[in-house]
mmCIF file of C-alpha atoms in Angstrom:
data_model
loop_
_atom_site.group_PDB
_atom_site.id
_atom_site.type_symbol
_atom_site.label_atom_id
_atom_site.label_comp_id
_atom_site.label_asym_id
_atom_site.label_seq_id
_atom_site.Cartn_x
_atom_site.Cartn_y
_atom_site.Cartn_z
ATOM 1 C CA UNK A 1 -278.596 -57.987 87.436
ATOM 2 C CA UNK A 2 -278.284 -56.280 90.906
ATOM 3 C CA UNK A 3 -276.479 -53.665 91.625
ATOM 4 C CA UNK A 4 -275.008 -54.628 94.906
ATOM 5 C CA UNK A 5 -271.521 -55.129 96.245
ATOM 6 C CA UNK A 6 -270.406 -57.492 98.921
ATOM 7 C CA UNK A 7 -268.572 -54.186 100.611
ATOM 8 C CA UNK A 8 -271.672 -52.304 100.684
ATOM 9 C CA UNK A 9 -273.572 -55.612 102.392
ATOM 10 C CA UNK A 10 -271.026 -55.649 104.887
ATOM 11 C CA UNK A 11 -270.940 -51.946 105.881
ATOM 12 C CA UNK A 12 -275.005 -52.359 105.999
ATOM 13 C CA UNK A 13 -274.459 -55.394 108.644
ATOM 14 C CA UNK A 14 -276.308 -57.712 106.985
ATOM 15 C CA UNK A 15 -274.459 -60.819 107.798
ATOM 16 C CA UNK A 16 -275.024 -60.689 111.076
ATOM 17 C CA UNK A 17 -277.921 -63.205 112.214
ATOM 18 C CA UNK A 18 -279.410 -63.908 115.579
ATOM 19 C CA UNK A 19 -278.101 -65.833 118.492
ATOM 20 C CA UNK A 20 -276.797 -69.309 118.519
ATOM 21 C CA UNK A 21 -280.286 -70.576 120.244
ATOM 22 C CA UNK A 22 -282.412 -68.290 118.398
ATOM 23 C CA UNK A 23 -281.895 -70.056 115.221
ATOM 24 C CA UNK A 24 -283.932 -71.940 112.889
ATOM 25 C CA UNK A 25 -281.958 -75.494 111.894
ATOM 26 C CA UNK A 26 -283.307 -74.719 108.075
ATOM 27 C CA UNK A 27 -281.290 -71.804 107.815
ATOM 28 C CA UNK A 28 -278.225 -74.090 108.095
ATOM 29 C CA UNK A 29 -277.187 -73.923 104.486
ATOM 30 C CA UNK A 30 -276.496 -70.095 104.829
ATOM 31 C CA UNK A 31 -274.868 -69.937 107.592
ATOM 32 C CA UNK A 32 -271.384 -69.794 107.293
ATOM 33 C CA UNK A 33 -270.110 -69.570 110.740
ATOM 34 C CA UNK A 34 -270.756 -68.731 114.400
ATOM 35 C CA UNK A 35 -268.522 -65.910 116.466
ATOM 36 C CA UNK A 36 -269.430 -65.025 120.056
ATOM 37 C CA UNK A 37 -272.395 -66.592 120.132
ATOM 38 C CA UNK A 38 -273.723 -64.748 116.890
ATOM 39 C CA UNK A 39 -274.308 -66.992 113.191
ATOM 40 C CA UNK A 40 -272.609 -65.163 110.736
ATOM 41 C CA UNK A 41 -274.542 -65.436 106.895
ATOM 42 C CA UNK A 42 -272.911 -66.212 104.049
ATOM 43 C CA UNK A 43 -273.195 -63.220 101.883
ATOM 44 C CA UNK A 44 -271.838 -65.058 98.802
ATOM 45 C CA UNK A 45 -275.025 -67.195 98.890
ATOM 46 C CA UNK A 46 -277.241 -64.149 99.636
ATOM 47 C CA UNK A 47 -275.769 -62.586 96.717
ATOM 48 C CA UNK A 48 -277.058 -65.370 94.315
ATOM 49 C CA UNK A 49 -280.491 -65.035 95.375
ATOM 50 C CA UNK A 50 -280.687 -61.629 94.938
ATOM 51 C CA UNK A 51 -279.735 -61.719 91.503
ATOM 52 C CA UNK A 52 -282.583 -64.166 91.052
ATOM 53 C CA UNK A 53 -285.002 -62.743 93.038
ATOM 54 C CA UNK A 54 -283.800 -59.296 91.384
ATOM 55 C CA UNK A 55 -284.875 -60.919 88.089
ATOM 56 C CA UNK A 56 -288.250 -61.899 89.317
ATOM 57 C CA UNK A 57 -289.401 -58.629 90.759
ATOM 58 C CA UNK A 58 -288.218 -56.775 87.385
ATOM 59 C CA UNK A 59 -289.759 -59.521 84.959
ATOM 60 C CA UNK A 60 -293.072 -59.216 87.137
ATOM 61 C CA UNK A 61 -293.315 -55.182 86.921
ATOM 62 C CA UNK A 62 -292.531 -55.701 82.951
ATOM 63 C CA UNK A 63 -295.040 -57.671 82.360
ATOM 64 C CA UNK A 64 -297.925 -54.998 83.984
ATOM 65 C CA UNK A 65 -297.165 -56.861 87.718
ATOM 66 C CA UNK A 66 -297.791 -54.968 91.028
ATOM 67 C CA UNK A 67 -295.307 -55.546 93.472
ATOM 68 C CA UNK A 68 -296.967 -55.198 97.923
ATOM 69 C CA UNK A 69 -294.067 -54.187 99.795
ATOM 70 C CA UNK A 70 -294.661 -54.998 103.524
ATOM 71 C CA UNK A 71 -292.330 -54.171 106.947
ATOM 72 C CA UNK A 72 -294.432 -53.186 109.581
ATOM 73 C CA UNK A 73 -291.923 -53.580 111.991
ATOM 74 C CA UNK A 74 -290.357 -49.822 113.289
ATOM 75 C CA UNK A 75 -287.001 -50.610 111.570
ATOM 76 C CA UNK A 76 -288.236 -51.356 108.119
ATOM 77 C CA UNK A 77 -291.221 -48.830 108.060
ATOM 78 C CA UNK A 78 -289.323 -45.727 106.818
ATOM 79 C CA UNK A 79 -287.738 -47.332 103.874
ATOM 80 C CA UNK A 80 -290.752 -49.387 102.856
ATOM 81 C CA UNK A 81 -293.108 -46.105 102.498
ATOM 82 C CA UNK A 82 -289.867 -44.360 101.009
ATOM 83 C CA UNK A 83 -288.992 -46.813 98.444
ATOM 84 C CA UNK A 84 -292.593 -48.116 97.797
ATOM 85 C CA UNK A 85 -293.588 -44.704 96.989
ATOM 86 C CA UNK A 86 -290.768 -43.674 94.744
ATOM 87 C CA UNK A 87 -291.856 -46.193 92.251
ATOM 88 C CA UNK A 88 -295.334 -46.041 93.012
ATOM 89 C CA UNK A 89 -296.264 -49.671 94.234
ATOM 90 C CA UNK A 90 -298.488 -50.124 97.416
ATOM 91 C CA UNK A 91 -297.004 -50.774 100.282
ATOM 92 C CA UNK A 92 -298.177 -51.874 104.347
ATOM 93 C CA UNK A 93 -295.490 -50.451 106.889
ATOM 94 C CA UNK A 94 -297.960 -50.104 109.715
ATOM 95 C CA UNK A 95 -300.254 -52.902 111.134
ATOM 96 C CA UNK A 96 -300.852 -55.783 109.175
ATOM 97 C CA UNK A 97 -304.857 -56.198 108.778
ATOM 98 C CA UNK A 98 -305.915 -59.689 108.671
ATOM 99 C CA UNK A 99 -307.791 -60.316 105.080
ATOM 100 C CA UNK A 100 -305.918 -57.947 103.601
ATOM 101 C CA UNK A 101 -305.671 -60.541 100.205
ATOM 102 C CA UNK A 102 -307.719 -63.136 101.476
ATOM 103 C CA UNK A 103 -310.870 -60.270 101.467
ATOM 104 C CA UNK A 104 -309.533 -58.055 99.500
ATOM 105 C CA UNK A 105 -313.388 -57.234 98.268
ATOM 106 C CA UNK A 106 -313.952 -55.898 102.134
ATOM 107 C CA UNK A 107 -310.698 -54.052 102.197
ATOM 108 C CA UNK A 108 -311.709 -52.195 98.985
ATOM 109 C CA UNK A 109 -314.794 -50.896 100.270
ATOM 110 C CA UNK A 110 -312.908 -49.665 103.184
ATOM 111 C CA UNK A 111 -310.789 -47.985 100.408
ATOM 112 C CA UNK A 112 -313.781 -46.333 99.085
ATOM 113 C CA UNK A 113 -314.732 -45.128 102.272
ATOM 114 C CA UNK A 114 -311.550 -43.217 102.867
ATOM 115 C CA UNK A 115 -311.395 -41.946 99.473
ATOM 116 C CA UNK A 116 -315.175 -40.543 100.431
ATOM 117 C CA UNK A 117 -314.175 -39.051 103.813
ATOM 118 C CA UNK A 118 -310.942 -37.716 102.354
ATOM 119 C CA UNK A 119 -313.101 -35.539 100.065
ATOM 120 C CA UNK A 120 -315.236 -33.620 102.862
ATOM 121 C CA UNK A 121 -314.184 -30.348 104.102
ATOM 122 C CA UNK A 122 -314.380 -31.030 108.103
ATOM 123 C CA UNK A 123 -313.966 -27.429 108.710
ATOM 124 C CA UNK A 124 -316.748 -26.359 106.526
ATOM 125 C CA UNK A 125 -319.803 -27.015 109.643
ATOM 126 C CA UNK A 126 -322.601 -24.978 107.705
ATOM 127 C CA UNK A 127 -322.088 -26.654 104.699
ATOM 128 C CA UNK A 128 -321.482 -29.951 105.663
ATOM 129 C CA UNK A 129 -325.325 -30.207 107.628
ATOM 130 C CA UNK A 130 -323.459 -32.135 110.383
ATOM 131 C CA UNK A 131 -322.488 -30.866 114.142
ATOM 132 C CA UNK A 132 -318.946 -30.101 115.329
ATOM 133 C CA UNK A 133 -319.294 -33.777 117.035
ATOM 134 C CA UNK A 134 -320.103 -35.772 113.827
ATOM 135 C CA UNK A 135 -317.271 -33.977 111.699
ATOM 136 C CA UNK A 136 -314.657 -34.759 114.742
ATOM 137 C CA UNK A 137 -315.860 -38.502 114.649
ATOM 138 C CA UNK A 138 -315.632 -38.477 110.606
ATOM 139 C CA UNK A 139 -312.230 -36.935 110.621
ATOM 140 C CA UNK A 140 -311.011 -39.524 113.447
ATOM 141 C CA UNK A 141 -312.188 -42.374 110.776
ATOM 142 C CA UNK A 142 -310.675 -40.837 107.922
ATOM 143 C CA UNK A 143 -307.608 -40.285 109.932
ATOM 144 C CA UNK A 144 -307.683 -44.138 111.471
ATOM 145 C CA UNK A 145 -308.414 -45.437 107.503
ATOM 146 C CA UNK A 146 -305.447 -43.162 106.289
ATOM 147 C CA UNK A 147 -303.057 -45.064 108.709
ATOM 148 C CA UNK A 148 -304.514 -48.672 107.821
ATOM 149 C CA UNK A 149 -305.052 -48.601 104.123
ATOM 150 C CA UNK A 150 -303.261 -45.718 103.149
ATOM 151 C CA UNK A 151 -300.250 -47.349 101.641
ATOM 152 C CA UNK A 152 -303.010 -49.652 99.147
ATOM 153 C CA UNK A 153 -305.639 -46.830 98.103
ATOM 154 C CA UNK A 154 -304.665 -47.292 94.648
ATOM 155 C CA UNK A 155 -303.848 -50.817 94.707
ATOM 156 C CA UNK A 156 -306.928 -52.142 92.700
ATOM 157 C CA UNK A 157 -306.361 -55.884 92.620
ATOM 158 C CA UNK A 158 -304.563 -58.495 94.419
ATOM 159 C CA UNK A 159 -300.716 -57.983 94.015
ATOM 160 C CA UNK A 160 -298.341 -59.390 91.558
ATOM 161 C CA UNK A 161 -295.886 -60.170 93.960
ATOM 162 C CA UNK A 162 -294.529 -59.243 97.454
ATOM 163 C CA UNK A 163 -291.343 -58.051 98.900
ATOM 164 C CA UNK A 164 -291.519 -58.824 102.593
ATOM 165 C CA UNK A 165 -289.095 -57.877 105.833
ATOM 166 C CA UNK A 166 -288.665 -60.401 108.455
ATOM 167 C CA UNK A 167 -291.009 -63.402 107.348
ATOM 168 C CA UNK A 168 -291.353 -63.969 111.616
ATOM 169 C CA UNK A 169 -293.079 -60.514 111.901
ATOM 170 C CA UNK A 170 -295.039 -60.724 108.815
ATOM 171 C CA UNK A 171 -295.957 -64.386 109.316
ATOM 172 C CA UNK A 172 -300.115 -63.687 108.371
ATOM 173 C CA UNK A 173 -299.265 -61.903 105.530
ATOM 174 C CA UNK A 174 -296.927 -64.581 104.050
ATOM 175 C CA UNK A 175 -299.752 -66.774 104.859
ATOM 176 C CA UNK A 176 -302.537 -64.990 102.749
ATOM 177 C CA UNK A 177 -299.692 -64.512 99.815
ATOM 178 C CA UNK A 178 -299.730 -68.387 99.726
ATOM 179 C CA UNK A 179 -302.948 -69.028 99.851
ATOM 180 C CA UNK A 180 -303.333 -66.657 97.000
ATOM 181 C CA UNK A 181 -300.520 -68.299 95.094
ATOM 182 C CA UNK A 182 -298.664 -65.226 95.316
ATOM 183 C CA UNK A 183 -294.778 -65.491 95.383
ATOM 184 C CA UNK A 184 -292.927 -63.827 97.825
ATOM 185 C CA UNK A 185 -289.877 -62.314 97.982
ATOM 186 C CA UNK A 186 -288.228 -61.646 101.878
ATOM 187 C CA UNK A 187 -285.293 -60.838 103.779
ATOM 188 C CA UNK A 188 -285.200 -63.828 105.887
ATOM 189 C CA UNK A 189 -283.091 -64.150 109.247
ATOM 190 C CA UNK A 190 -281.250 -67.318 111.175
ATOM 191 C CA UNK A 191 -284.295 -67.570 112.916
ATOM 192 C CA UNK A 192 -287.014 -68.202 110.471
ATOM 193 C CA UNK A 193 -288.365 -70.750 107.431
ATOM 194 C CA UNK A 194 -286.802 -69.988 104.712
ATOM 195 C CA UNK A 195 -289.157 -72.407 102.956
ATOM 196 C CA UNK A 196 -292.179 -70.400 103.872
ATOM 197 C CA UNK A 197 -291.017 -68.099 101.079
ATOM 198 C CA UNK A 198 -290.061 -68.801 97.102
ATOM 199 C CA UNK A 199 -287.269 -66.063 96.964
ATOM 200 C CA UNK A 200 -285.744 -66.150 100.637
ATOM 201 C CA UNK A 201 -282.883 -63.169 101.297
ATOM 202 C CA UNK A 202 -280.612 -64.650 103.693
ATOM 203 C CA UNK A 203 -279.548 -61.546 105.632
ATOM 204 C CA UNK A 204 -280.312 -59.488 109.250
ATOM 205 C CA UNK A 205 -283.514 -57.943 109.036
ATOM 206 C CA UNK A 206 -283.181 -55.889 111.625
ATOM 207 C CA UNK A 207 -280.844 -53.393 111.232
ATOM 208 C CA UNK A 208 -281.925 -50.209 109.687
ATOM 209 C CA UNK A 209 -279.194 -49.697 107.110
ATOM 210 C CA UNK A 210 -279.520 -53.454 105.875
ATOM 211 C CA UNK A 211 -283.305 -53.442 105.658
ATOM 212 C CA UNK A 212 -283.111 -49.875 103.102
ATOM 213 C CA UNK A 213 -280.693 -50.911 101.581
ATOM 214 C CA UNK A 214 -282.338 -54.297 100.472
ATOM 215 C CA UNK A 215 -285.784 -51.729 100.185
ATOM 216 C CA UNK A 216 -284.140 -49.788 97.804
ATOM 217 C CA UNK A 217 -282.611 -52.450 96.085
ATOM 218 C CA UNK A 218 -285.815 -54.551 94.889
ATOM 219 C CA UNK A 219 -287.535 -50.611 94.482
ATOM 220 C CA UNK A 220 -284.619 -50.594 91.397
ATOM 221 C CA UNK A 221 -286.114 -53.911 90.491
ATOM 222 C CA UNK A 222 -289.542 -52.262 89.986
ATOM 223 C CA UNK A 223 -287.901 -49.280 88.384
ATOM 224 C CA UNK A 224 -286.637 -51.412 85.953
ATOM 225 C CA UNK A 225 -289.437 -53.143 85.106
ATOM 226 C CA UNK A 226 -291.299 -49.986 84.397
ATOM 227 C CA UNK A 227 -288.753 -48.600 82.023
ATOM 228 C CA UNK A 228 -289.249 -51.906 80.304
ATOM 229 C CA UNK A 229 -292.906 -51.538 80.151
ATOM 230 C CA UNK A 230 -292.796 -48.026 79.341
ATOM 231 C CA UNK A 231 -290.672 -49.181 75.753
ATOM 232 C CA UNK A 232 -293.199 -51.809 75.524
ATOM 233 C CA UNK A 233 -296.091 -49.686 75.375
ATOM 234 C CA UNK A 234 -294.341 -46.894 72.960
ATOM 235 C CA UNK A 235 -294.196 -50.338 70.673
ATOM 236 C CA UNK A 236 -297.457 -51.019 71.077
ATOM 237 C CA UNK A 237 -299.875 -48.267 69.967
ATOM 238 C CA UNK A 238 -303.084 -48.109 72.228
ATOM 239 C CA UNK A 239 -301.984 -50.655 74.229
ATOM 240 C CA UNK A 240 -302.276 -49.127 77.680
ATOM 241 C CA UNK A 241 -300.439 -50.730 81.241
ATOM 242 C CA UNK A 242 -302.063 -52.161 84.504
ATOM 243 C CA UNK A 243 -300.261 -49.063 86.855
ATOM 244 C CA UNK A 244 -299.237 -45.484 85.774
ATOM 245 C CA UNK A 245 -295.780 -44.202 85.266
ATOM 246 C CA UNK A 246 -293.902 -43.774 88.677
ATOM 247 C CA UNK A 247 -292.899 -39.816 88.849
ATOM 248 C CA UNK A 248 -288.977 -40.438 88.436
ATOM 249 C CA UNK A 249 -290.310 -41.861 85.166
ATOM 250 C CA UNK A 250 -291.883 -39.158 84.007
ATOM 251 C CA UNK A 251 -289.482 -36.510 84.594
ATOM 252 C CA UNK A 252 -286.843 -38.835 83.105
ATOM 253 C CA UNK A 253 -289.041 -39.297 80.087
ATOM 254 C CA UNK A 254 -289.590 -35.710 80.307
ATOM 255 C CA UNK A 255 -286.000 -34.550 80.598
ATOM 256 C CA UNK A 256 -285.200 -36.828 77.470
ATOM 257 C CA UNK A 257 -287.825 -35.077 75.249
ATOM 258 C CA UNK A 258 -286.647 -31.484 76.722
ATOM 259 C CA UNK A 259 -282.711 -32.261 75.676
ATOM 260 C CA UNK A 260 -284.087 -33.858 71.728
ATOM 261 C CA UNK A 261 -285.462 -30.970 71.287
ATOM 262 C CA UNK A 262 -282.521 -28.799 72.348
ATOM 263 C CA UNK A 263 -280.586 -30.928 69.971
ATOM 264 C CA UNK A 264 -283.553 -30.492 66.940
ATOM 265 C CA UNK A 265 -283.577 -26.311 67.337
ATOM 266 C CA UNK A 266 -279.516 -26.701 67.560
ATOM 267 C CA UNK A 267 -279.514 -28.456 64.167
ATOM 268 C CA UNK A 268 -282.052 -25.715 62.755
ATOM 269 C CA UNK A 269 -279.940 -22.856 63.563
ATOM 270 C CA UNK A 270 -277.155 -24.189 61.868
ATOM 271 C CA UNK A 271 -279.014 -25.609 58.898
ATOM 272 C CA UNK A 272 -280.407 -21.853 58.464
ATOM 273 C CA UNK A 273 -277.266 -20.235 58.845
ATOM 274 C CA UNK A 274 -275.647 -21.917 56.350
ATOM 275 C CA UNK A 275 -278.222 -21.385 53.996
ATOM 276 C CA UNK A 276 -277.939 -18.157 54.831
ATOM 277 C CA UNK A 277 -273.981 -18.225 54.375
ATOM 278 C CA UNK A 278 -274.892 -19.807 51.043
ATOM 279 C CA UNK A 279 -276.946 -17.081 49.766
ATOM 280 C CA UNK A 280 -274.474 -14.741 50.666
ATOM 281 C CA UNK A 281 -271.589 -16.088 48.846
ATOM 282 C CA UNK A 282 -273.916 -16.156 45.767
ATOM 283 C CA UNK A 283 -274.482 -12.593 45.701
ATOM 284 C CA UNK A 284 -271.122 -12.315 46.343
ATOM 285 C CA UNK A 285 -270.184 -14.178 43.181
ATOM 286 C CA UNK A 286 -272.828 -12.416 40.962
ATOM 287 C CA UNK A 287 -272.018 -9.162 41.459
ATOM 288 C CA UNK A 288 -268.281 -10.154 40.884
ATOM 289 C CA UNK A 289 -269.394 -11.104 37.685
ATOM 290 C CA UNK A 290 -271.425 -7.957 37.448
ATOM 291 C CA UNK A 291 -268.302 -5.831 37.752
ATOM 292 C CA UNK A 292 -266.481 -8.039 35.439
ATOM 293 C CA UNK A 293 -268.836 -7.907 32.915
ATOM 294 C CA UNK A 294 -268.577 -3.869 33.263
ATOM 295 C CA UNK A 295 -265.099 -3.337 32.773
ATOM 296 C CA UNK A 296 -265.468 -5.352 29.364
ATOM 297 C CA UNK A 297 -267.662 -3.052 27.839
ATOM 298 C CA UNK A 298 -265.914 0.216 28.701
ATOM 299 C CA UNK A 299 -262.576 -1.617 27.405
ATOM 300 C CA UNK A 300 -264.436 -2.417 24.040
#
């Protein structure tokens, strides 16, 4: 379940919607009133469907799933590249590039390309056999690809799933999702479709602290469906998983293995010095006996 509380939703603003006659009539249902001119969400129904769509993202990731996290607008691209990276899913927080599932054959050769321009040395002129010009124009591409597809260089096939802010703003790559049959997970405001999605967020999507807090929120999701994946695999031997360990994972797995064997030498130590106290007490006793044995012959 999610770990969210309704005081933390509040401080984060996300019941706030959009104006009166900015709103979309399906968004009725999760609206639960209107002050100053402002709808006011119902948190306790946002709530719900983040528990479910909490369960979806996690189940997803379990079961070898990659999750595309998209904001490209300015408020949700910090948290979207932060969160997206901490558990190593792709992610688009810049400019949305039409085909981007639909032709995702295209957009992988432009992958290839960057991953080919990110391996020259555009200082090295001698080496490279190319003028000053060419390696400016070649690091201007690399730089231009970087900003595009950066976020999906290692995304190898279509995603999983997608967690998506503001449905409005990211209305093409909804679009492609569907047409992929890929569901969707979004923070959806007053004034959009809330049918346009399968797991619809009620909640502003355009304040900062709402949108990373959501971000973060769904990133546990993912986190949680790796740890699950990770005990799955340990199960199975040679059975290897779609996407790599994120690096929180690894140092946690790592820490875990560091403090058993803390607790292994620990044991050890004492182990040997009891043996040790062992042996001592039995050369304690036998040359007791020793002395004992001694004093009866001299008194004979």
């Amino acid at each position: 379940m999610a770990q969210i509380t309704m005081s933390e939703m509040l401080k984060a603003g996300l019941q706030f919607g959009h104006q009166t006659r900015r709103w979309n009539p399906k968004m009725k249902q999760y609206i639960l009133t209107e002050r100053n001119g402002i709808y006011i969400i119902n948190l306790f129904k946002t709530l719900d469907l983040i528990d479910v769509a909490y369960d979806f993202i996690k189940t997803t990731v379990a079961h070898n799933g990659t999750v595309l996290f998209v904001g490209t607008k300015k408020q949700a691209q910090e948290a979207i590249k932060t969160q997206a990276t901490r558990v190593n899913m792709p992610y688009v927080s810049e400019r949305w590039l039409g085909g981007m599932l639909t032709n995702f054959q295209t957009v992988s050769k432009r992958v290839t390309r960057l991953k080919e321009l990110e391996e020259m040395d555009f200082s090295d002129v001698h080496g490279s056999g190319l003028t000053k010009k060419e390696l400016l124009l070649l690091e201007r591409e690399k730089d231009k690809l970087e900003k595009q597809l950066g976020g999906i260089r290692n995304m190898n096939r279509t995603p999983s799933a997608m967690f998506v802010v503001d449905v409005n703003k990211e209305a093409l790559a909804v679009e492609e999702a569907h047409k992929l049959g890929i569901p969707v997970v979004a923070i959806v405001d007053t004034n959009a479709d809330p049918e346009t999605v399968e797991y619809p967020i009620p909640a502003n999507d355009d304040a900062i602290r709402g949108i990373e807090l959501l971000t973060t929120l769904f990133a546990d999701a993912v986190a949680e469906g790796l740890l699950e994946r990770s005990g799955k695999s340990a199960q199975s031997e040679g059975t290897s998983t779609e996407q790599p360990m994120a690096a929180w994972e690894k140092e946690l797995l790592e820490n875990t293995d560091r403090e058993n064997a803390v607790v292994t030498e620990s044991a050890v130590l004492k182990d040997d010095e009891a043996e040790g106290a062992s042996s001592e007490a039995a050369r304690s006793d036998a040359h007791f006996e020793a002395s004992q044995a001694e004093q009866d012959t001299e008194s004979k």
